[in-house]
PDB file of C-alpha atoms in Angstrom:
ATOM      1  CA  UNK A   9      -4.339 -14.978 -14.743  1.00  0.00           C
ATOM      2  CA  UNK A  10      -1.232 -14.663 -16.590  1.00  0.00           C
ATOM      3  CA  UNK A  11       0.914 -12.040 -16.825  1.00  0.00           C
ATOM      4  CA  UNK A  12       3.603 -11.757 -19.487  1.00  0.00           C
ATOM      5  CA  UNK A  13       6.887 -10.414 -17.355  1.00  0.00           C
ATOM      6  CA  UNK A  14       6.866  -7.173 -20.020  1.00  0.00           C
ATOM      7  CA  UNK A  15       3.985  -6.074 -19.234  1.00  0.00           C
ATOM      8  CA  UNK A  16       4.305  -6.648 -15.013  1.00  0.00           C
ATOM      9  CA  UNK A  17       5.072  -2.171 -14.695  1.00  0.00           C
ATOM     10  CA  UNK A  18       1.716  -1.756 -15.523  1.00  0.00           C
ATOM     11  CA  UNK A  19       0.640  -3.342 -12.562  1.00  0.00           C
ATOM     12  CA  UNK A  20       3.287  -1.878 -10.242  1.00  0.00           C
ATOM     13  CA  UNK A  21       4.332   1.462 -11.284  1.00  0.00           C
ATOM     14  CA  UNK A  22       2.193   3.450  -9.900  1.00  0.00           C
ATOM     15  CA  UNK A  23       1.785   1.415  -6.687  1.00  0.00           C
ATOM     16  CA  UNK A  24      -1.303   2.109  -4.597  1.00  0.00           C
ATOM     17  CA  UNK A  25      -0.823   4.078  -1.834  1.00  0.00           C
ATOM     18  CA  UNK A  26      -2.671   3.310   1.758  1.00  0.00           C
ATOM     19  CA  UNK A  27      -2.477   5.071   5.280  1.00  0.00           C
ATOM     20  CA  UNK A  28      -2.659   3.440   8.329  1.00  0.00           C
ATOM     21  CA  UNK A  29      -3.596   5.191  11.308  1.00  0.00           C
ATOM     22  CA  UNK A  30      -4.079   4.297  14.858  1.00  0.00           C
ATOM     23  CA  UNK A  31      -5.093   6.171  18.303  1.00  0.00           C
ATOM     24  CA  UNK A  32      -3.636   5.196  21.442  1.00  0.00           C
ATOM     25  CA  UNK A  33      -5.829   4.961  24.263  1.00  0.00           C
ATOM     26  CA  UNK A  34      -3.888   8.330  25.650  1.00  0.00           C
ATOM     27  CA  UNK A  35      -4.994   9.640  22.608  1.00  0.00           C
ATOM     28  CA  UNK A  36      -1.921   9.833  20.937  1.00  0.00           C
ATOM     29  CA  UNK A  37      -1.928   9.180  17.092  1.00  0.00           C
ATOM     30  CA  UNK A  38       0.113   7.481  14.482  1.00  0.00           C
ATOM     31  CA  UNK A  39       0.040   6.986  10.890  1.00  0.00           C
ATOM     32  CA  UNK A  40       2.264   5.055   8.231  1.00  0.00           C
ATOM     33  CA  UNK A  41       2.098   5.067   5.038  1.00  0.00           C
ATOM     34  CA  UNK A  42       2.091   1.587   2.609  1.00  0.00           C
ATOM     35  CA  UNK A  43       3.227   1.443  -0.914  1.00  0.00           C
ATOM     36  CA  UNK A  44       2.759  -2.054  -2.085  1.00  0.00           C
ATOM     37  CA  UNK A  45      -0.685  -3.787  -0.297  1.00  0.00           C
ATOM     38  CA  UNK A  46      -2.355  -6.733  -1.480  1.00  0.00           C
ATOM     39  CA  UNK A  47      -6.659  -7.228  -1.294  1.00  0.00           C
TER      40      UNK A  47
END
């Protein structure tokens, strides 16, 4: 796929957003946030 360098905003503004959480095994959590994932 080709991209012309113009247009490559529209794929990164807005980024996708993920959350990543874990649980420790004492049961304490934690979560941080991701701005810019790939599939």
């Amino acid at each position: 796929m080709k991209v012309e360098l113009s247009q490559w905003y529209k794929i990164l503004v807005p980024r996708p957003a993920v959350l990543v959480s874990t649980v420790s095994a004492k049961g304490i959590s934690n979560a941080a946030p991701f701005s810019f994932v790939m599939p």
